[in-house]
Protein backbone atom coordinates (compact mmCIF):
# COMPACT_ATOMS: atom_id res chain seq x y z
CA UNK A 1 0.00 0.00 0.00
CA UNK A 2 0.98 3.63 -0.47
CA UNK A 3 0.28 6.46 1.93
CA UNK A 4 -2.91 7.21 -0.03
CA UNK A 5 -4.16 3.65 0.42
CA UNK A 6 -3.81 2.51 -3.20
CA UNK A 7 -2.27 -0.95 -3.68
CA UNK A 8 1.11 -1.08 -5.46
CA UNK A 9 0.26 -4.09 -7.59
CA UNK A 10 2.63 -6.78 -8.88
CA UNK A 11 4.74 -4.28 -10.84
CA UNK A 12 5.90 -2.83 -7.52
CA UNK A 13 7.78 -6.03 -6.63
CA UNK A 14 10.90 -4.75 -8.41
CA UNK A 15 11.23 -1.59 -6.32
CA UNK A 16 12.84 -1.38 -2.88
CA UNK A 17 11.51 2.14 -2.30
CA UNK A 18 8.08 2.90 -0.88
CA UNK A 19 5.69 4.81 -3.10
CA UNK A 20 4.67 8.43 -2.61
CA UNK A 21 8.09 9.98 -2.01
CA UNK A 22 8.14 12.19 -5.09
CA UNK A 23 11.02 12.71 -7.48
CA UNK A 24 14.14 10.61 -6.65
CA UNK A 25 16.88 12.75 -5.13
CA UNK A 26 19.41 11.93 -7.87
CA UNK A 27 16.94 13.05 -10.54
CA UNK A 28 15.73 16.16 -8.72
CA UNK A 29 19.37 17.29 -8.39
CA UNK A 30 19.55 17.66 -12.18
CA UNK A 31 16.37 19.73 -12.43
CA UNK A 32 17.42 23.13 -11.17
CA UNK A 33 16.11 25.65 -13.66
CA UNK A 34 12.83 26.36 -15.43
CA UNK A 35 12.74 25.19 -19.04
CA UNK A 36 10.41 28.08 -19.88
CA UNK A 37 12.12 31.14 -18.36
CA UNK A 38 15.40 29.93 -16.81
CA UNK A 39 14.57 30.87 -13.21
CA UNK A 40 15.20 28.49 -10.32
CA UNK A 41 12.80 25.64 -9.65
CA UNK A 42 11.48 25.12 -6.14
CA UNK A 43 9.99 21.95 -4.67
CA UNK A 44 6.78 22.39 -2.73
CA UNK A 45 3.02 22.67 -2.79
CA UNK A 46 1.49 24.13 -5.94
CA UNK A 47 -2.11 25.43 -6.13
CA UNK A 48 -4.33 22.96 -7.93
CA UNK A 49 -1.93 20.02 -7.47
CA UNK A 50 -2.48 17.06 -5.16
CA UNK A 51 1.20 16.64 -4.23
CA UNK A 52 4.40 18.64 -3.97
CA UNK A 53 5.92 19.53 -7.33
CA UNK A 54 8.96 21.21 -8.84
CA UNK A 55 7.71 24.60 -9.97
CA UNK A 56 9.02 27.98 -11.07
CA UNK A 57 8.22 30.82 -8.71
CA UNK A 58 8.87 33.36 -11.49
CA UNK A 59 6.51 32.17 -14.23
CA UNK A 60 4.51 29.41 -12.50
CA UNK A 61 5.61 26.64 -14.84
CA UNK A 62 5.34 23.17 -13.24
CA UNK A 63 8.15 20.77 -14.15
CA UNK A 64 6.37 17.43 -14.17
CA UNK A 65 8.73 14.48 -13.81
CA UNK A 66 7.49 11.22 -15.26
CA UNK A 67 9.18 7.81 -15.49
CA UNK A 68 10.78 6.60 -18.71
CA UNK A 69 9.72 3.40 -20.43
CA UNK A 70 12.24 0.58 -20.92
CA UNK A 71 11.20 -2.02 -23.50
CA UNK A 72 12.75 -5.50 -23.23
CA UNK A 73 12.29 -9.00 -24.63
CA UNK A 74 12.83 -12.55 -23.53
CA UNK A 75 13.79 -14.14 -26.88
CA UNK A 76 12.88 -17.82 -26.95
CA UNK A 77 14.51 -20.36 -29.28
CA UNK A 78 12.66 -23.20 -30.99
CA UNK A 79 14.12 -25.51 -28.35
CA UNK A 80 12.54 -23.45 -25.57
CA UNK A 81 15.79 -21.80 -24.47
CA UNK A 82 15.83 -18.20 -23.30
CA UNK A 83 18.37 -15.74 -24.71
CA UNK A 84 20.16 -13.47 -22.26
CA UNK A 85 22.99 -11.01 -22.77
CA UNK A 86 26.05 -10.26 -20.67
CA UNK A 87 25.96 -6.49 -20.48
CA UNK A 88 28.90 -4.67 -21.98
CA UNK A 89 27.99 -1.26 -20.52
CA UNK A 90 26.91 0.22 -17.23
CA UNK A 91 24.70 -0.10 -15.33
CA UNK A 92 25.25 -3.74 -14.57
CA UNK A 93 28.28 -4.22 -16.82
CA UNK A 94 29.33 -7.87 -16.81
CA UNK A 95 26.01 -9.19 -15.50
CA UNK A 96 23.25 -11.08 -17.29
CA UNK A 97 20.01 -9.42 -18.39
CA UNK A 98 17.39 -9.54 -21.10
CA UNK A 99 17.97 -7.34 -24.19
CA UNK A 100 16.20 -4.00 -24.14
CA UNK A 101 16.43 -0.25 -23.84
CA UNK A 102 14.55 3.03 -23.77
CA UNK A 103 11.54 3.67 -25.97
CA UNK A 104 12.25 6.44 -28.48
CA UNK A 105 9.71 9.25 -28.85
CA UNK A 106 9.00 8.39 -32.51
CA UNK A 107 8.44 4.62 -32.28
CA UNK A 108 5.90 2.18 -30.93
CA UNK A 109 6.58 -0.18 -28.04
CA UNK A 110 6.62 -3.11 -30.48
CA UNK A 111 9.16 -1.36 -32.70
CA UNK A 112 11.36 -0.61 -29.71
CA UNK A 113 11.29 -4.26 -28.63
CA UNK A 114 12.38 -5.43 -32.07
CA UNK A 115 14.98 -2.67 -32.52
CA UNK A 116 16.62 -3.02 -29.12
CA UNK A 117 16.84 -6.80 -29.42
CA UNK A 118 18.33 -6.51 -32.91
CA UNK A 119 20.88 -3.90 -31.82
CA UNK A 120 22.03 -5.86 -28.79
CA UNK A 121 21.93 -9.44 -30.05
CA UNK A 122 21.78 -9.55 -33.86
CA UNK A 123 18.51 -11.48 -33.56
CA UNK A 124 15.26 -10.49 -35.25
CA UNK A 125 12.30 -11.19 -32.97
CA UNK A 126 8.54 -11.09 -33.08
CA UNK A 127 7.19 -9.83 -29.74
CA UNK A 128 4.35 -11.90 -28.32
CA UNK A 129 2.72 -11.95 -24.91
CA UNK A 130 3.63 -9.41 -22.27
CA UNK A 131 5.42 -11.28 -19.49
CA UNK A 132 5.07 -8.38 -17.07
CA UNK A 133 5.46 -4.72 -16.15
CA UNK A 134 8.06 -3.75 -13.55
CA UNK A 135 8.33 -0.36 -11.83
CA UNK A 136 11.73 0.79 -10.57
CA UNK A 137 11.17 3.88 -8.43
CA UNK A 138 14.92 3.99 -7.74
CA UNK A 139 15.71 4.49 -11.44
CA UNK A 140 12.52 6.32 -12.44
CA UNK A 141 11.69 3.70 -15.08
CA UNK A 142 8.92 1.29 -15.94
CA UNK A 143 10.13 -1.86 -17.70
CA UNK A 144 7.93 -3.92 -20.00
CA UNK A 145 9.05 -7.45 -20.87
CA UNK A 146 7.74 -9.32 -23.90
CA UNK A 147 8.13 -12.99 -24.63
CA UNK A 148 9.50 -12.98 -28.19
CA UNK A 149 9.86 -15.54 -30.95
CA UNK A 150 13.18 -15.50 -32.82
CA UNK A 151 12.40 -15.19 -36.54
CA UNK A 152 15.81 -14.37 -38.02
CA UNK A 153 19.30 -13.02 -37.59
CA UNK A 154 22.39 -14.52 -36.01
CA UNK A 155 23.36 -14.07 -32.38
CA UNK A 156 26.64 -12.19 -32.04
CA UNK A 157 28.39 -9.98 -29.46
CA UNK A 158 27.84 -6.23 -29.72
CA UNK A 159 29.25 -3.20 -27.88
CA UNK A 160 26.29 -3.45 -25.50
CA UNK A 161 26.44 -7.22 -25.08
CA UNK A 162 29.75 -9.04 -24.76
CA UNK A 163 27.97 -12.42 -24.84
CA UNK A 164 24.63 -13.56 -26.27
CA UNK A 165 23.71 -16.97 -24.89
CA UNK A 166 20.64 -19.21 -25.10
CA UNK A 167 20.05 -20.91 -21.75
CA UNK A 168 17.82 -23.87 -21.00
CA UNK A 169 15.31 -22.76 -18.33
CA UNK A 170 16.99 -24.95 -15.70
CA UNK A 171 20.37 -23.38 -16.52
CA UNK A 172 19.51 -19.70 -16.12
CA UNK A 173 22.58 -18.03 -14.51
CA UNK A 174 20.74 -16.65 -11.48
CA UNK A 175 23.86 -15.62 -9.47
CA UNK A 176 25.01 -13.44 -12.38
CA UNK A 177 21.76 -11.46 -12.66
CA UNK A 178 21.82 -8.11 -10.88
CA UNK A 179 18.64 -6.32 -12.00
CA UNK A 180 15.48 -7.09 -10.07
CA UNK A 181 13.46 -6.34 -13.21
CA UNK A 182 15.26 -9.22 -14.96
CA UNK A 183 14.79 -11.49 -11.96
CA UNK A 184 11.06 -10.84 -11.79
CA UNK A 185 10.61 -11.17 -15.56
CA UNK A 186 12.32 -14.57 -15.47
CA UNK A 187 10.28 -15.62 -12.44
CA UNK A 188 7.06 -14.65 -14.19
CA UNK A 189 8.06 -16.34 -17.44
CA UNK A 190 8.99 -19.57 -15.64
CA UNK A 191 5.71 -19.54 -13.72
CA UNK A 192 3.92 -19.44 -17.06
CA UNK A 193 6.07 -21.78 -19.15
CA UNK A 194 7.97 -24.00 -16.69
CA UNK A 195 6.04 -24.11 -13.41
CA UNK A 196 7.92 -27.30 -12.52
CA UNK A 197 11.07 -25.24 -11.89
CA UNK A 198 11.62 -23.43 -8.60
CA UNK A 199 13.53 -20.14 -9.15
CA UNK A 200 15.63 -18.68 -6.34
CA UNK A 201 14.24 -16.16 -3.90
CA UNK A 202 14.73 -12.60 -5.15
CA UNK A 203 17.16 -10.58 -3.06
CA UNK A 204 16.99 -6.87 -2.35
CA UNK A 205 19.14 -4.50 -4.39
CA UNK A 206 19.01 -3.26 -7.97
mmCIF file of C-alpha atoms in Angstrom:
data_model
loop_
_atom_site.group_PDB
_atom_site.id
_atom_site.type_symbol
_atom_site.label_atom_id
_atom_site.label_comp_id
_atom_site.label_asym_id
_atom_site.label_seq_id
_atom_site.Cartn_x
_atom_site.Cartn_y
_atom_site.Cartn_z
ATOM 1 C CA UNK A 1 0.000 0.000 0.000
ATOM 2 C CA UNK A 2 0.976 3.627 -0.470
ATOM 3 C CA UNK A 3 0.282 6.461 1.932
ATOM 4 C CA UNK A 4 -2.907 7.214 -0.030
ATOM 5 C CA UNK A 5 -4.160 3.646 0.419
ATOM 6 C CA UNK A 6 -3.809 2.509 -3.203
ATOM 7 C CA UNK A 7 -2.273 -0.952 -3.685
ATOM 8 C CA UNK A 8 1.109 -1.084 -5.456
ATOM 9 C CA UNK A 9 0.260 -4.094 -7.591
ATOM 10 C CA UNK A 10 2.631 -6.781 -8.884
ATOM 11 C CA UNK A 11 4.744 -4.285 -10.842
ATOM 12 C CA UNK A 12 5.902 -2.835 -7.516
ATOM 13 C CA UNK A 13 7.780 -6.032 -6.634
ATOM 14 C CA UNK A 14 10.895 -4.750 -8.407
ATOM 15 C CA UNK A 15 11.234 -1.586 -6.317
ATOM 16 C CA UNK A 16 12.836 -1.375 -2.880
ATOM 17 C CA UNK A 17 11.509 2.142 -2.300
ATOM 18 C CA UNK A 18 8.076 2.901 -0.876
ATOM 19 C CA UNK A 19 5.686 4.812 -3.100
ATOM 20 C CA UNK A 20 4.673 8.432 -2.613
ATOM 21 C CA UNK A 21 8.086 9.985 -2.013
ATOM 22 C CA UNK A 22 8.135 12.193 -5.087
ATOM 23 C CA UNK A 23 11.024 12.706 -7.479
ATOM 24 C CA UNK A 24 14.138 10.608 -6.653
ATOM 25 C CA UNK A 25 16.878 12.752 -5.132
ATOM 26 C CA UNK A 26 19.410 11.926 -7.869
ATOM 27 C CA UNK A 27 16.943 13.050 -10.540
ATOM 28 C CA UNK A 28 15.734 16.156 -8.723
ATOM 29 C CA UNK A 29 19.368 17.294 -8.388
ATOM 30 C CA UNK A 30 19.554 17.656 -12.177
ATOM 31 C CA UNK A 31 16.371 19.725 -12.430
ATOM 32 C CA UNK A 32 17.419 23.129 -11.165
ATOM 33 C CA UNK A 33 16.108 25.648 -13.664
ATOM 34 C CA UNK A 34 12.834 26.356 -15.427
ATOM 35 C CA UNK A 35 12.742 25.190 -19.042
ATOM 36 C CA UNK A 36 10.406 28.084 -19.882
ATOM 37 C CA UNK A 37 12.122 31.140 -18.365
ATOM 38 C CA UNK A 38 15.398 29.929 -16.811
ATOM 39 C CA UNK A 39 14.566 30.874 -13.212
ATOM 40 C CA UNK A 40 15.199 28.490 -10.320
ATOM 41 C CA UNK A 41 12.798 25.642 -9.652
ATOM 42 C CA UNK A 42 11.477 25.123 -6.136
ATOM 43 C CA UNK A 43 9.987 21.950 -4.668
ATOM 44 C CA UNK A 44 6.775 22.391 -2.728
ATOM 45 C CA UNK A 45 3.017 22.667 -2.789
ATOM 46 C CA UNK A 46 1.495 24.125 -5.936
ATOM 47 C CA UNK A 47 -2.110 25.427 -6.125
ATOM 48 C CA UNK A 48 -4.334 22.965 -7.930
ATOM 49 C CA UNK A 49 -1.935 20.023 -7.468
ATOM 50 C CA UNK A 50 -2.479 17.056 -5.161
ATOM 51 C CA UNK A 51 1.200 16.635 -4.233
ATOM 52 C CA UNK A 52 4.398 18.639 -3.974
ATOM 53 C CA UNK A 53 5.924 19.530 -7.335
ATOM 54 C CA UNK A 54 8.956 21.214 -8.839
ATOM 55 C CA UNK A 55 7.712 24.595 -9.974
ATOM 56 C CA UNK A 56 9.019 27.975 -11.068
ATOM 57 C CA UNK A 57 8.218 30.824 -8.709
ATOM 58 C CA UNK A 58 8.868 33.364 -11.489
ATOM 59 C CA UNK A 59 6.513 32.167 -14.228
ATOM 60 C CA UNK A 60 4.514 29.414 -12.503
ATOM 61 C CA UNK A 61 5.614 26.639 -14.844
ATOM 62 C CA UNK A 62 5.342 23.175 -13.244
ATOM 63 C CA UNK A 63 8.153 20.771 -14.152
ATOM 64 C CA UNK A 64 6.372 17.427 -14.173
ATOM 65 C CA UNK A 65 8.735 14.485 -13.814
ATOM 66 C CA UNK A 66 7.492 11.220 -15.262
ATOM 67 C CA UNK A 67 9.177 7.814 -15.487
ATOM 68 C CA UNK A 68 10.781 6.604 -18.707
ATOM 69 C CA UNK A 69 9.720 3.396 -20.432
ATOM 70 C CA UNK A 70 12.242 0.584 -20.918
ATOM 71 C CA UNK A 71 11.196 -2.025 -23.497
ATOM 72 C CA UNK A 72 12.746 -5.504 -23.231
ATOM 73 C CA UNK A 73 12.290 -8.995 -24.632
ATOM 74 C CA UNK A 74 12.831 -12.548 -23.529
ATOM 75 C CA UNK A 75 13.786 -14.137 -26.877
ATOM 76 C CA UNK A 76 12.879 -17.822 -26.947
ATOM 77 C CA UNK A 77 14.512 -20.356 -29.277
ATOM 78 C CA UNK A 78 12.655 -23.202 -30.991
ATOM 79 C CA UNK A 79 14.122 -25.510 -28.351
ATOM 80 C CA UNK A 80 12.537 -23.449 -25.565
ATOM 81 C CA UNK A 81 15.794 -21.798 -24.466
ATOM 82 C CA UNK A 82 15.826 -18.196 -23.297
ATOM 83 C CA UNK A 83 18.366 -15.741 -24.713
ATOM 84 C CA UNK A 84 20.159 -13.466 -22.260
ATOM 85 C CA UNK A 85 22.989 -11.006 -22.768
ATOM 86 C CA UNK A 86 26.051 -10.263 -20.675
ATOM 87 C CA UNK A 87 25.958 -6.488 -20.476
ATOM 88 C CA UNK A 88 28.902 -4.670 -21.985
ATOM 89 C CA UNK A 89 27.994 -1.261 -20.515
ATOM 90 C CA UNK A 90 26.914 0.225 -17.227
ATOM 91 C CA UNK A 91 24.703 -0.096 -15.329
ATOM 92 C CA UNK A 92 25.253 -3.739 -14.568
ATOM 93 C CA UNK A 93 28.282 -4.223 -16.822
ATOM 94 C CA UNK A 94 29.333 -7.871 -16.814
ATOM 95 C CA UNK A 95 26.010 -9.188 -15.498
ATOM 96 C CA UNK A 96 23.248 -11.083 -17.292
ATOM 97 C CA UNK A 97 20.012 -9.416 -18.387
ATOM 98 C CA UNK A 98 17.392 -9.540 -21.101
ATOM 99 C CA UNK A 99 17.973 -7.344 -24.189
ATOM 100 C CA UNK A 100 16.200 -3.998 -24.143
ATOM 101 C CA UNK A 101 16.433 -0.246 -23.835
ATOM 102 C CA UNK A 102 14.550 3.027 -23.772
ATOM 103 C CA UNK A 103 11.545 3.674 -25.973
ATOM 104 C CA UNK A 104 12.251 6.444 -28.476
ATOM 105 C CA UNK A 105 9.710 9.245 -28.850
ATOM 106 C CA UNK A 106 8.997 8.394 -32.510
ATOM 107 C CA UNK A 107 8.436 4.623 -32.281
ATOM 108 C CA UNK A 108 5.898 2.178 -30.933
ATOM 109 C CA UNK A 109 6.580 -0.182 -28.043
ATOM 110 C CA UNK A 110 6.617 -3.115 -30.478
ATOM 111 C CA UNK A 111 9.160 -1.362 -32.699
ATOM 112 C CA UNK A 112 11.361 -0.610 -29.714
ATOM 113 C CA UNK A 113 11.285 -4.256 -28.625
ATOM 114 C CA UNK A 114 12.378 -5.427 -32.068
ATOM 115 C CA UNK A 115 14.978 -2.671 -32.523
ATOM 116 C CA UNK A 116 16.623 -3.022 -29.123
ATOM 117 C CA UNK A 117 16.837 -6.798 -29.421
ATOM 118 C CA UNK A 118 18.334 -6.515 -32.907
ATOM 119 C CA UNK A 119 20.879 -3.895 -31.818
ATOM 120 C CA UNK A 120 22.032 -5.862 -28.791
ATOM 121 C CA UNK A 121 21.929 -9.439 -30.054
ATOM 122 C CA UNK A 122 21.776 -9.548 -33.860
ATOM 123 C CA UNK A 123 18.506 -11.482 -33.556
ATOM 124 C CA UNK A 124 15.258 -10.491 -35.247
ATOM 125 C CA UNK A 125 12.300 -11.192 -32.974
ATOM 126 C CA UNK A 126 8.541 -11.086 -33.079
ATOM 127 C CA UNK A 127 7.187 -9.826 -29.737
ATOM 128 C CA UNK A 128 4.347 -11.897 -28.322
ATOM 129 C CA UNK A 129 2.723 -11.948 -24.907
ATOM 130 C CA UNK A 130 3.634 -9.413 -22.271
ATOM 131 C CA UNK A 131 5.416 -11.277 -19.485
ATOM 132 C CA UNK A 132 5.068 -8.377 -17.065
ATOM 133 C CA UNK A 133 5.461 -4.723 -16.153
ATOM 134 C CA UNK A 134 8.058 -3.747 -13.549
ATOM 135 C CA UNK A 135 8.326 -0.362 -11.833
ATOM 136 C CA UNK A 136 11.727 0.792 -10.570
ATOM 137 C CA UNK A 137 11.172 3.883 -8.432
ATOM 138 C CA UNK A 138 14.917 3.993 -7.743
ATOM 139 C CA UNK A 139 15.707 4.489 -11.436
ATOM 140 C CA UNK A 140 12.519 6.320 -12.436
ATOM 141 C CA UNK A 141 11.693 3.697 -15.081
ATOM 142 C CA UNK A 142 8.918 1.286 -15.942
ATOM 143 C CA UNK A 143 10.125 -1.861 -17.703
ATOM 144 C CA UNK A 144 7.926 -3.922 -20.000
ATOM 145 C CA UNK A 145 9.053 -7.448 -20.873
ATOM 146 C CA UNK A 146 7.744 -9.325 -23.895
ATOM 147 C CA UNK A 147 8.129 -12.994 -24.630
ATOM 148 C CA UNK A 148 9.504 -12.980 -28.186
ATOM 149 C CA UNK A 149 9.863 -15.543 -30.951
ATOM 150 C CA UNK A 150 13.175 -15.504 -32.818
ATOM 151 C CA UNK A 151 12.401 -15.189 -36.537
ATOM 152 C CA UNK A 152 15.815 -14.366 -38.020
ATOM 153 C CA UNK A 153 19.300 -13.017 -37.595
ATOM 154 C CA UNK A 154 22.389 -14.522 -36.014
ATOM 155 C CA UNK A 155 23.360 -14.072 -32.381
ATOM 156 C CA UNK A 156 26.642 -12.191 -32.039
ATOM 157 C CA UNK A 157 28.387 -9.976 -29.460
ATOM 158 C CA UNK A 158 27.839 -6.230 -29.716
ATOM 159 C CA UNK A 159 29.247 -3.197 -27.884
ATOM 160 C CA UNK A 160 26.286 -3.446 -25.503
ATOM 161 C CA UNK A 161 26.438 -7.222 -25.076
ATOM 162 C CA UNK A 162 29.751 -9.044 -24.762
ATOM 163 C CA UNK A 163 27.968 -12.418 -24.840
ATOM 164 C CA UNK A 164 24.635 -13.560 -26.269
ATOM 165 C CA UNK A 165 23.712 -16.974 -24.888
ATOM 166 C CA UNK A 166 20.643 -19.209 -25.098
ATOM 167 C CA UNK A 167 20.046 -20.911 -21.747
ATOM 168 C CA UNK A 168 17.822 -23.871 -21.001
ATOM 169 C CA UNK A 169 15.313 -22.759 -18.325
ATOM 170 C CA UNK A 170 16.986 -24.946 -15.703
ATOM 171 C CA UNK A 171 20.374 -23.385 -16.518
ATOM 172 C CA UNK A 172 19.507 -19.696 -16.122
ATOM 173 C CA UNK A 173 22.579 -18.029 -14.509
ATOM 174 C CA UNK A 174 20.744 -16.651 -11.480
ATOM 175 C CA UNK A 175 23.862 -15.625 -9.470
ATOM 176 C CA UNK A 176 25.006 -13.445 -12.379
ATOM 177 C CA UNK A 177 21.763 -11.465 -12.658
ATOM 178 C CA UNK A 178 21.818 -8.113 -10.877
ATOM 179 C CA UNK A 179 18.639 -6.322 -11.998
ATOM 180 C CA UNK A 180 15.476 -7.095 -10.075
ATOM 181 C CA UNK A 181 13.456 -6.344 -13.207
ATOM 182 C CA UNK A 182 15.258 -9.223 -14.958
ATOM 183 C CA UNK A 183 14.793 -11.492 -11.957
ATOM 184 C CA UNK A 184 11.060 -10.837 -11.790
ATOM 185 C CA UNK A 185 10.614 -11.168 -15.563
ATOM 186 C CA UNK A 186 12.322 -14.568 -15.470
ATOM 187 C CA UNK A 187 10.281 -15.618 -12.441
ATOM 188 C CA UNK A 188 7.055 -14.652 -14.188
ATOM 189 C CA UNK A 189 8.064 -16.340 -17.443
ATOM 190 C CA UNK A 190 8.989 -19.565 -15.644
ATOM 191 C CA UNK A 191 5.707 -19.543 -13.723
ATOM 192 C CA UNK A 192 3.915 -19.438 -17.061
ATOM 193 C CA UNK A 193 6.066 -21.782 -19.154
ATOM 194 C CA UNK A 194 7.966 -24.001 -16.694
ATOM 195 C CA UNK A 195 6.041 -24.114 -13.413
ATOM 196 C CA UNK A 196 7.924 -27.296 -12.521
ATOM 197 C CA UNK A 197 11.073 -25.239 -11.886
ATOM 198 C CA UNK A 198 11.624 -23.427 -8.603
ATOM 199 C CA UNK A 199 13.531 -20.144 -9.150
ATOM 200 C CA UNK A 200 15.632 -18.679 -6.342
ATOM 201 C CA UNK A 201 14.236 -16.157 -3.905
ATOM 202 C CA UNK A 202 14.725 -12.597 -5.145
ATOM 203 C CA UNK A 203 17.155 -10.580 -3.059
ATOM 204 C CA UNK A 204 16.985 -6.871 -2.352
ATOM 205 C CA UNK A 205 19.139 -4.497 -4.385
ATOM 206 C CA UNK A 206 19.007 -3.264 -7.966
#
